[in-house]
Amino acid sequence: MLEALADGAALAFTPTTIAFVLVGLALGVTIGAIPGLSGDMAIAVLLPFVFGMEPAAAIGLLLGIYKGSMFGGSISAITFGIPGTAGAAATVIDGYQAKKNGQPNKALHTALYSSLIGDTSSDFVLIFLALPLAVVALRFGPTEFFALYVFSLILITALSSGFVAKAVAAAALGILLSMIGRDPITGAERLTFGLDIFSGGISLIPLLVGIFAVSEILHQISSSWANKKIAKSYDTKSDIHASGYDPKKDKLTWKDFKSTLKATWIGTGVGTFIGALPGAGSSLAAFMSYSLSQRFSRQPDKYGKGSLEGVAAAESGNSATSGSTLIPLFAFGIPGSATAALIGAALIMLGVNPGPTMVEQNINILYAIFIILIYANFMNLGVCKFLLPVYSRISMIQPRFVIPVVLCLTILGTYASGNSINDVWLLFMAGFFGLFLRLWAMPLGPLVLGFIIGPGMERSLRQALLLNGEDWTRLLDSPIALGFYATASLTAFTFAAFALKKRKRMT
């Protein structure tokens, strides 16, 4: 173990890896600060370009983008009242009010420090939990893994608050798309409709880049978002610089920081727990952290009026999901979020299979990732501290200037990843399909997770049936599998009961 740790440290601290982490952080914060662009979109665009890179450097770049974008969304949320990312929506509530009250610097630094605490704490939870869980998962057979996949899918759909039916449909679509191509057991073609483009199945890169990046580009173009929304959302009359703003009075003191620690730790705990649940997401973590911290605050009446506690709770809550969302990926090979799915796809492209086999086959890469996760947080602190004033203005760049560049990169990168024009056609098909899903308010996360989980779920089911003589009742023989089924059933029943209770209250 010590030898593997030394090898991992050697990979993590190479100048190339450190440089790519730094580039990823700067890019992530910048993209996160621009409303409409997200870390997921940036990772999806860059996914084809990491092919052929050293695994540690490639994952360092993607993790840097992820971590940077988690905080970057709070910059435009506080400065302009426009959440740069979905996870920063809760930050707007108090962050923008604090800016109007003449405290933008206090709010931004509160967001930065609470984000760092939440992110770092979550990373340590990942480090201490992922390896023990992965060791346990090595003893799983096809029956146990199939039960785990069923449990994960139920959690993904149940935690899609308000969109359970659509989440189920999206996850089912993802599984269906993963089955296109050749049967893994017999090799026969299926669901190809006689089209050569589908004979080899749908590649991971065109689907992910199309669903996340191209669909977002098409959605912004079709709704003319870039031309109208920012101009209407930014109220120049409320600009504090026009009303006697004094920067000397807007500095975060130790007393201010100390007053936010309780809310920060509440957000850290809630975000870490929510992040470990497959499909929950940073938005849910941020709003739950905000609500819970308000309930336990000594000054709950200040929430919504520029409370620094509210900013700290929301930011620590959404940032704390960044580490724990990787726990299912590294422990079981099941991505806990769309971002984890993208990072898992990058690992697969680089020849590293995420999951329990990493402990046996690529333990040095796993340790390198753990080390990168920790030092990237402190690099993120330095980058943001130095460039915070610049990033707050970058957030006002009109996306219409960025969209053409992003679209060209998606096409070039997708073609380069497989040297096939078919991948480009699949890219645009996935993009239009993703646009259709967005227009129908279908969640994209469950679809991607279903696509990633689908092959493993089918393989586990068919292996279990082959080993048990096609006897479906043998799927219930394993105590571990029964535990997963029971927990999944209880989860589904609990969320159904809450949904019915909420509907009765509304009527």
Coordinates of C-alpha atoms in Angstrom, one line a residue:
M1 CA 0.0 0.0 0.0
L2 CA 2.8 2.4 0.9
E3 CA 4.5 1.6 -2.5
A4 CA 1.2 2.3 -4.3
L5 CA 0.8 5.5 -2.4
A6 CA 4.3 6.6 -3.3
D7 CA 3.6 5.8 -7.0
G8 CA 0.3 7.8 -6.8
A9 CA 2.1 10.8 -5.3
A10 CA 4.7 10.6 -8.0
L11 CA 2.0 10.8 -10.6
A12 CA 0.0 13.5 -8.9
F13 CA 3.0 15.9 -8.3
T14 CA 4.5 15.8 -11.8
P15 CA 4.8 19.4 -13.3
T16 CA 2.4 18.3 -16.1
T17 CA -0.3 17.1 -13.8
I18 CA 0.0 20.2 -11.6
A19 CA -0.2 22.5 -14.7
F20 CA -3.3 20.7 -16.0
V21 CA -5.0 21.0 -12.6
L22 CA -4.2 24.7 -12.6
V23 CA -5.6 25.2 -16.1
G24 CA -8.7 23.2 -15.2
L25 CA -9.4 25.3 -12.2
A26 CA -9.0 28.6 -14.1
L27 CA -11.2 27.3 -16.9
G28 CA -13.8 25.9 -14.5
V29 CA -14.2 29.1 -12.5
T30 CA -14.4 31.1 -15.7
I31 CA -17.0 28.9 -17.2
G32 CA -19.0 28.5 -14.0
A33 CA -19.2 32.3 -13.7
I34 CA -20.8 32.6 -17.2
P35 CA -24.5 31.9 -16.8
G36 CA -25.7 29.2 -19.1
L37 CA -22.4 27.4 -19.3
S38 CA -21.6 24.6 -16.8
G39 CA -18.7 22.5 -15.7
D40 CA -20.5 19.4 -17.1
M41 CA -20.6 21.1 -20.5
A42 CA -16.9 22.0 -20.4
I43 CA -15.9 18.4 -19.3
A44 CA -18.1 17.0 -22.1
V45 CA -16.5 19.2 -24.7
L46 CA -12.9 18.4 -23.5
L47 CA -13.6 14.7 -23.1
P48 CA -12.4 13.7 -26.6
F49 CA -9.2 15.8 -26.1
V50 CA -8.0 13.9 -23.0
F51 CA -7.8 10.7 -25.0
G52 CA -4.1 9.7 -25.2
M53 CA -3.1 11.9 -22.2
E54 CA -1.6 10.4 -19.1
P55 CA -4.4 9.4 -16.8
A56 CA -3.4 11.5 -13.8
A57 CA -3.0 14.7 -15.9
A58 CA -6.3 14.1 -17.8
I59 CA -8.3 13.4 -14.7
G60 CA -6.5 16.4 -13.0
L61 CA -7.7 18.7 -15.8
L62 CA -11.3 17.4 -15.5
L63 CA -11.4 17.5 -11.7
G64 CA -10.0 21.1 -11.8
I65 CA -12.8 22.1 -14.1
Y66 CA -15.3 20.5 -11.8
K67 CA -14.0 22.1 -8.7
G68 CA -13.6 25.5 -10.3
S69 CA -17.1 25.5 -11.7
M70 CA -18.6 24.6 -8.4
F71 CA -17.4 27.9 -6.9
G72 CA -17.6 29.9 -10.2
G73 CA -21.3 29.7 -10.3
S74 CA -21.5 31.8 -7.1
I75 CA -19.6 34.7 -8.7
S76 CA -22.4 35.7 -11.1
A77 CA -25.0 34.7 -8.5
I78 CA -23.7 37.2 -6.0
T79 CA -22.5 39.9 -8.4
F80 CA -25.4 40.0 -10.8
G81 CA -28.2 37.8 -9.2
I82 CA -27.8 35.2 -12.0
P83 CA -26.7 31.8 -10.9
G84 CA -23.8 30.7 -13.1
T85 CA -24.6 27.0 -12.4
A86 CA -27.7 25.2 -11.1
G87 CA -26.0 24.5 -7.8
A88 CA -25.6 28.3 -7.2
A89 CA -29.3 29.0 -7.4
A90 CA -29.7 28.9 -3.6
T91 CA -26.7 31.3 -3.3
V92 CA -28.6 34.0 -5.2
I93 CA -31.2 34.3 -2.3
D94 CA -28.8 36.0 0.1
G95 CA -25.7 36.6 -2.0
Y96 CA -27.3 39.1 -4.4
Q97 CA -29.0 40.8 -1.5
A98 CA -25.6 41.1 0.3
K99 CA -24.3 42.8 -2.8
K100 CA -27.2 45.2 -2.9
N101 CA -26.4 45.9 0.8
G102 CA -22.9 47.0 -0.1
Q103 CA -21.2 43.7 0.9
P104 CA -20.2 41.9 -2.4
N105 CA -16.7 41.3 -1.3
K106 CA -17.8 39.7 2.0
A107 CA -20.3 37.5 0.2
L108 CA -17.8 36.4 -2.4
H109 CA -15.2 35.5 0.2
T110 CA -17.7 33.8 2.4
A111 CA -18.7 31.7 -0.6
L112 CA -15.1 30.9 -1.4
Y113 CA -14.1 29.8 2.1
S114 CA -17.3 27.8 2.8
S115 CA -16.9 26.2 -0.6
L116 CA -13.3 25.2 0.2
I117 CA -14.3 23.7 3.6
G118 CA -17.2 21.8 2.1
D119 CA -15.2 20.5 -0.8
T120 CA -12.2 19.4 1.2
S121 CA -14.3 17.7 3.9
S122 CA -16.2 15.8 1.2
D123 CA -12.9 14.7 -0.4
F124 CA -11.7 13.2 2.9
V125 CA -15.0 11.3 3.2
L126 CA -14.4 9.9 -0.3
I127 CA -10.9 8.9 0.5
F128 CA -11.8 7.0 3.7
L129 CA -14.9 5.4 2.4
A130 CA -14.2 4.5 -1.3
L131 CA -11.4 1.9 -0.6
P132 CA -13.2 -0.1 2.1
L133 CA -16.4 -0.1 0.0
A134 CA -14.4 -1.2 -3.1
V135 CA -12.8 -4.1 -1.1
V136 CA -16.3 -5.2 -0.1
A137 CA -17.5 -4.8 -3.7
L138 CA -14.8 -7.2 -4.9
R139 CA -16.8 -10.0 -3.2
F140 CA -19.9 -9.2 -5.1
G141 CA -21.2 -11.6 -7.8
P142 CA -23.5 -11.0 -10.7
T143 CA -26.6 -11.3 -8.5
E144 CA -25.4 -8.7 -6.0
F145 CA -24.3 -6.3 -8.7
F146 CA -27.7 -6.5 -10.4
A147 CA -29.4 -5.7 -7.2
L148 CA -27.0 -2.8 -6.7
Y149 CA -27.8 -1.5 -10.1
V150 CA -31.6 -1.7 -9.4
F151 CA -31.1 0.1 -6.1
S152 CA -29.1 2.9 -7.8
L153 CA -31.7 3.4 -10.6
I154 CA -34.5 3.7 -8.0
L155 CA -32.5 6.2 -6.0
I156 CA -31.7 8.2 -9.2
T157 CA -35.4 8.4 -10.1
A158 CA -36.8 8.9 -6.6
L159 CA -34.4 11.8 -5.8
S160 CA -35.5 13.7 -9.0
S161 CA -37.7 15.9 -6.9
G162 CA -41.0 16.7 -8.7
F163 CA -39.9 14.8 -11.9
V164 CA -40.1 11.2 -10.8
A165 CA -42.1 9.9 -13.7
K166 CA -39.9 11.8 -16.2
A167 CA -36.8 10.6 -14.4
V168 CA -38.0 7.0 -14.7
A169 CA -38.7 7.5 -18.4
A170 CA -35.3 9.2 -19.0
A171 CA -33.4 6.4 -17.2
A172 CA -35.3 3.8 -19.2
L173 CA -34.4 5.7 -22.4
G174 CA -30.8 5.6 -21.4
I175 CA -30.8 1.9 -20.8
L176 CA -32.6 1.4 -24.2
L177 CA -29.9 3.5 -26.0
S178 CA -27.2 1.4 -24.3
M179 CA -28.7 -1.8 -25.8
I180 CA -28.3 -0.5 -29.4
G181 CA -25.7 -2.5 -31.4
R182 CA -24.6 -6.1 -30.8
D183 CA -25.8 -8.5 -28.1
P184 CA -23.0 -8.9 -25.6
I185 CA -23.7 -12.7 -25.3
T186 CA -24.7 -13.8 -28.9
G187 CA -23.2 -11.0 -30.9
A188 CA -26.4 -10.5 -32.9
E189 CA -27.4 -7.0 -34.0
R190 CA -30.4 -5.5 -32.2
L191 CA -32.3 -2.2 -32.3
T192 CA -30.2 -1.0 -35.3
F193 CA -33.2 -0.7 -37.7
G194 CA -30.8 -1.9 -40.5
L195 CA -28.7 1.3 -40.2
D196 CA -24.9 0.8 -40.4
I197 CA -24.4 3.9 -38.1
F198 CA -25.9 1.9 -35.2
S199 CA -24.3 -1.5 -36.0
G200 CA -21.5 -0.9 -33.5
G201 CA -23.7 0.7 -30.9
I202 CA -23.7 4.3 -29.7
S203 CA -20.3 5.5 -28.6
L204 CA -20.0 7.2 -25.3
I205 CA -18.4 10.4 -26.4
P206 CA -20.9 11.5 -29.1
L207 CA -23.8 10.8 -26.7
L208 CA -22.4 12.6 -23.7
V209 CA -21.1 15.6 -25.7
G210 CA -24.3 15.8 -27.7
I211 CA -26.6 15.5 -24.7
F212 CA -24.8 18.0 -22.6
A213 CA -23.0 20.5 -24.9
V214 CA -24.8 20.5 -28.2
S215 CA -28.3 20.4 -26.7
E216 CA -27.4 23.3 -24.5
I217 CA -26.0 25.3 -27.5
L218 CA -29.2 24.6 -29.5
H219 CA -31.4 25.5 -26.6
Q220 CA -29.7 28.8 -26.1
I221 CA -29.9 29.6 -29.7
S222 CA -33.5 28.7 -30.0
S223 CA -34.6 30.7 -27.0
S224 CA -32.4 33.7 -27.8
W225 CA -31.2 33.5 -24.2
A226 CA -27.9 35.2 -24.8
N227 CA -29.4 38.3 -26.5
K228 CA -32.1 39.0 -24.0
K229 CA -31.9 37.4 -20.5
I230 CA -28.6 38.9 -19.3
A231 CA -29.5 42.4 -20.4
K232 CA -32.8 42.2 -18.6
S233 CA -31.5 40.5 -15.5
Y234 CA -28.7 42.9 -14.7
D235 CA -30.2 46.0 -13.0
T236 CA -27.7 48.8 -13.4
K237 CA -29.8 51.0 -11.1
S238 CA -28.9 48.7 -8.2
D239 CA -25.2 48.9 -8.9
I240 CA -23.6 49.6 -5.5
H241 CA -20.7 51.5 -7.1
A242 CA -23.1 54.2 -8.0
S243 CA -24.3 54.7 -4.5
G244 CA -21.2 55.5 -2.4
Y245 CA -19.7 52.1 -2.1
D246 CA -16.8 52.0 0.3
P247 CA -14.4 49.0 -0.3
K248 CA -12.7 49.5 3.1
K249 CA -15.9 48.6 4.9
D250 CA -16.5 45.5 2.8
K251 CA -13.8 43.2 4.1
L252 CA -14.5 39.8 5.6
T253 CA -13.3 39.9 9.2
W254 CA -12.5 36.9 11.5
K255 CA -15.7 37.7 13.4
D256 CA -17.8 37.6 10.2
F257 CA -16.1 34.3 9.2
K258 CA -16.6 32.8 12.6
S259 CA -20.3 33.6 12.5
T260 CA -20.7 31.5 9.4
L261 CA -18.9 28.4 10.6
K262 CA -22.1 26.7 12.0
A263 CA -23.9 27.2 8.7
T264 CA -20.9 26.0 6.8
W265 CA -20.6 22.7 8.7
I266 CA -24.3 22.1 8.4
G267 CA -24.0 22.5 4.6
T268 CA -20.9 20.3 4.6
G269 CA -22.7 17.5 6.3
V270 CA -25.9 17.7 4.2
G271 CA -24.0 18.1 1.0
T272 CA -21.7 15.2 1.7
F273 CA -24.6 12.9 2.4
I274 CA -26.7 14.1 -0.5
G275 CA -23.7 13.8 -2.9
A276 CA -23.2 10.2 -2.0
L277 CA -26.8 9.4 -3.1
P278 CA -26.8 8.6 -6.9
G279 CA -28.7 11.2 -8.8
A280 CA -29.4 13.7 -6.0
G281 CA -27.3 16.6 -7.3
S282 CA -25.8 19.8 -6.0
S283 CA -29.0 21.9 -6.3
L284 CA -30.9 19.7 -3.9
A285 CA -27.9 19.8 -1.5
A286 CA -27.7 23.6 -1.6
F287 CA -31.4 24.2 -0.9
M288 CA -31.5 21.5 1.8
S289 CA -28.4 23.0 3.5
Y290 CA -29.9 26.5 3.2
S291 CA -33.2 25.5 4.8
L292 CA -31.6 23.4 7.6
S293 CA -29.1 26.2 8.5
Q294 CA -32.0 28.7 8.7
R295 CA -33.9 26.4 11.0
F296 CA -30.9 26.2 13.4
S297 CA -29.7 29.8 13.0
R298 CA -29.8 32.3 15.9
Q299 CA -30.9 34.9 13.3
P300 CA -33.3 33.2 10.9
D301 CA -35.1 36.4 10.2
K302 CA -32.0 37.7 8.3
Y303 CA -32.1 34.9 5.8
G304 CA -33.2 36.3 2.4
K305 CA -32.0 39.8 3.3
G306 CA -28.2 39.3 2.7
S307 CA -27.3 36.9 5.4
L308 CA -23.7 35.6 5.1
E309 CA -24.8 32.5 6.9
G310 CA -27.2 31.8 4.0
V311 CA -24.4 32.2 1.5
A312 CA -22.1 29.9 3.5
A313 CA -24.8 27.2 3.9
A314 CA -25.7 27.2 0.2
E315 CA -22.1 27.2 -1.1
S316 CA -20.7 24.6 1.4
G317 CA -23.8 22.4 0.6
N318 CA -23.3 22.4 -3.2
S319 CA -19.5 22.1 -3.0
A320 CA -19.6 19.2 -0.5
T321 CA -21.2 17.0 -3.2
S322 CA -18.1 17.2 -5.4
G323 CA -16.1 14.6 -3.5
S324 CA -18.9 12.3 -2.2
T325 CA -20.6 12.0 -5.6
L326 CA -17.5 10.0 -6.7
I327 CA -17.9 7.4 -3.9
P328 CA -20.3 5.2 -5.9
L329 CA -18.1 5.5 -9.0
F330 CA -14.9 4.4 -7.3
A331 CA -16.5 1.9 -4.9
F332 CA -18.9 0.1 -7.3
G333 CA -18.3 1.6 -10.8
I334 CA -21.7 3.3 -10.7
P335 CA -21.6 7.1 -11.4
G336 CA -23.4 9.0 -8.7
S337 CA -24.1 12.1 -10.9
A338 CA -23.8 13.3 -14.5
T339 CA -20.3 14.7 -13.7
A340 CA -19.2 11.4 -12.2
A341 CA -20.5 9.7 -15.3
L342 CA -18.3 12.0 -17.5
I343 CA -15.2 11.4 -15.3
G344 CA -15.9 7.7 -15.4
A345 CA -16.2 7.8 -19.2
A346 CA -12.8 9.6 -19.2
L347 CA -11.2 6.9 -17.1
I348 CA -12.6 4.2 -19.4
M349 CA -11.2 6.0 -22.4
L350 CA -7.8 6.0 -20.7
G351 CA -7.9 2.3 -20.1
V352 CA -8.9 2.5 -16.4
N353 CA -12.1 0.8 -15.3
P354 CA -13.7 2.7 -12.5
G355 CA -15.0 0.5 -9.7
P356 CA -13.7 -2.1 -7.3
T357 CA -11.2 -3.5 -9.9
M358 CA -9.3 -0.2 -9.6
V359 CA -8.1 -1.4 -6.2
E360 CA -6.4 -4.4 -7.8
Q361 CA -5.4 -3.1 -11.2
N362 CA -4.9 0.7 -10.9
I363 CA -4.4 1.5 -7.2
N364 CA -1.7 4.0 -8.0
I365 CA -4.1 6.0 -10.3
L366 CA -6.7 5.9 -7.5
Y367 CA -4.2 7.3 -5.0
A368 CA -3.1 9.9 -7.5
I369 CA -6.7 11.1 -7.9
F370 CA -7.1 11.3 -4.1
I371 CA -4.0 13.4 -3.8
I372 CA -5.1 15.7 -6.7
L373 CA -8.5 16.2 -5.1
I374 CA -6.9 17.6 -1.9
Y375 CA -4.2 19.9 -3.3
A376 CA -6.6 21.1 -6.1
N377 CA -8.7 22.7 -3.3
F378 CA -5.9 24.8 -2.1
M379 CA -4.8 25.8 -5.6
N380 CA -8.4 26.7 -6.2
L381 CA -8.3 29.0 -3.2
G382 CA -5.2 30.8 -4.5
V383 CA -6.5 31.1 -8.0
C384 CA -9.9 32.5 -6.9
K385 CA -8.3 34.8 -4.3
F386 CA -6.0 36.3 -6.9
L387 CA -8.5 36.6 -9.8
L388 CA -11.8 37.1 -8.0
P389 CA -12.3 40.7 -9.3
V390 CA -11.5 39.6 -12.8
Y391 CA -13.8 36.7 -12.7
S392 CA -16.7 38.8 -11.5
R393 CA -16.5 40.8 -14.7
I394 CA -15.9 37.8 -17.0
S395 CA -19.3 36.6 -15.9
M396 CA -20.9 39.2 -18.1
I397 CA -19.4 37.9 -21.3
Q398 CA -22.2 37.3 -23.7
P399 CA -22.6 33.5 -24.4
R400 CA -23.3 34.3 -28.1
F401 CA -19.5 35.0 -28.4
V402 CA -18.6 31.7 -26.8
I403 CA -21.2 29.4 -28.5
P404 CA -19.5 29.3 -31.9
V405 CA -16.1 28.4 -30.4
V406 CA -17.7 25.7 -28.2
L407 CA -19.6 24.2 -31.1
C408 CA -16.5 24.0 -33.3
L409 CA -14.6 22.3 -30.4
T410 CA -17.3 19.7 -29.9
I411 CA -17.3 18.7 -33.6
L412 CA -13.5 18.6 -33.9
G413 CA -13.1 16.7 -30.6
T414 CA -15.8 14.2 -31.4
Y415 CA -14.3 13.5 -34.8
A416 CA -10.8 13.2 -33.5
S417 CA -11.8 10.7 -30.7
G418 CA -12.9 8.1 -33.2
N419 CA -11.7 9.4 -36.6
S420 CA -15.2 8.6 -37.9
I421 CA -17.8 10.9 -39.5
N422 CA -20.5 8.7 -38.1
D423 CA -19.5 9.9 -34.6
V424 CA -20.2 13.5 -35.8
W425 CA -23.7 12.5 -37.1
L426 CA -24.3 10.7 -33.8
L427 CA -23.2 13.9 -32.0
F428 CA -25.9 16.0 -33.7
M429 CA -28.5 13.3 -33.3
A430 CA -27.8 13.3 -29.6
G431 CA -27.8 17.1 -29.5
F432 CA -31.3 17.3 -31.1
F433 CA -32.5 14.5 -28.9
G434 CA -31.2 16.3 -25.8
L435 CA -32.9 19.5 -27.0
F436 CA -36.2 17.6 -27.3
L437 CA -35.7 16.3 -23.7
R438 CA -35.0 19.9 -22.4
L439 CA -38.1 21.3 -24.1
W440 CA -40.1 18.6 -22.4
A441 CA -38.4 19.3 -19.1
M442 CA -36.9 15.8 -19.0
P443 CA -33.9 15.5 -16.7
L444 CA -30.7 14.6 -18.6
G445 CA -28.9 13.1 -15.6
P446 CA -31.0 10.0 -15.3
L447 CA -30.7 9.3 -19.0
V448 CA -26.9 9.5 -19.0
L449 CA -26.7 7.4 -15.8
G450 CA -29.0 4.9 -17.4
F451 CA -26.8 4.7 -20.4
I452 CA -23.7 4.2 -18.3
I453 CA -25.3 1.7 -16.0
G454 CA -27.3 -0.2 -18.7
P455 CA -24.5 -2.5 -20.0
G456 CA -23.3 -3.5 -16.6
M457 CA -26.9 -4.1 -15.4
E458 CA -27.7 -6.3 -18.4
R459 CA -24.4 -8.2 -18.1
S460 CA -24.9 -8.9 -14.4
L461 CA -28.5 -10.0 -15.0
R462 CA -27.7 -12.4 -17.9
Q463 CA -24.6 -13.8 -16.1
A464 CA -26.7 -14.4 -13.0
L465 CA -29.4 -16.2 -15.0
L466 CA -26.8 -18.3 -16.9
L467 CA -25.2 -19.3 -13.6
N468 CA -28.6 -20.2 -12.1
G469 CA -30.0 -22.1 -15.0
E470 CA -32.4 -19.3 -16.1
D471 CA -34.1 -19.5 -12.7
W472 CA -35.3 -15.9 -11.9
T473 CA -36.1 -16.8 -8.3
R474 CA -32.4 -17.4 -7.6
L475 CA -31.9 -13.7 -7.9
L476 CA -33.4 -13.5 -4.4
D477 CA -31.1 -16.1 -2.8
S478 CA -28.4 -13.6 -1.9
P479 CA -28.8 -11.8 1.5
I480 CA -26.9 -8.8 0.1
A481 CA -29.2 -8.7 -2.9
L482 CA -32.3 -9.0 -0.7
G483 CA -31.0 -6.1 1.4
F484 CA -30.6 -3.9 -1.7
Y485 CA -34.1 -4.8 -2.9
A486 CA -35.7 -4.1 0.5
T487 CA -33.9 -0.8 0.8
A488 CA -34.9 0.1 -2.8
S489 CA -38.6 -0.8 -2.1
L490 CA -38.6 1.2 1.2
T491 CA -37.0 4.2 -0.6
A492 CA -39.6 4.1 -3.4
F493 CA -42.5 3.7 -0.8
T494 CA -41.2 6.6 1.3
F495 CA -40.9 9.0 -1.6
A496 CA -44.3 8.0 -3.0
A497 CA -45.8 8.6 0.5
F498 CA -44.2 12.1 0.7
A499 CA -45.4 12.9 -2.9
L500 CA -49.0 11.9 -2.0
K501 CA -48.9 13.9 1.2
K502 CA -47.6 17.0 -0.6
R503 CA -50.3 16.6 -3.3
K504 CA -53.0 16.4 -0.7
R505 CA -51.8 19.6 1.0
M506 CA -51.9 21.4 -2.3
T507 CA -55.5 20.3 -3.0

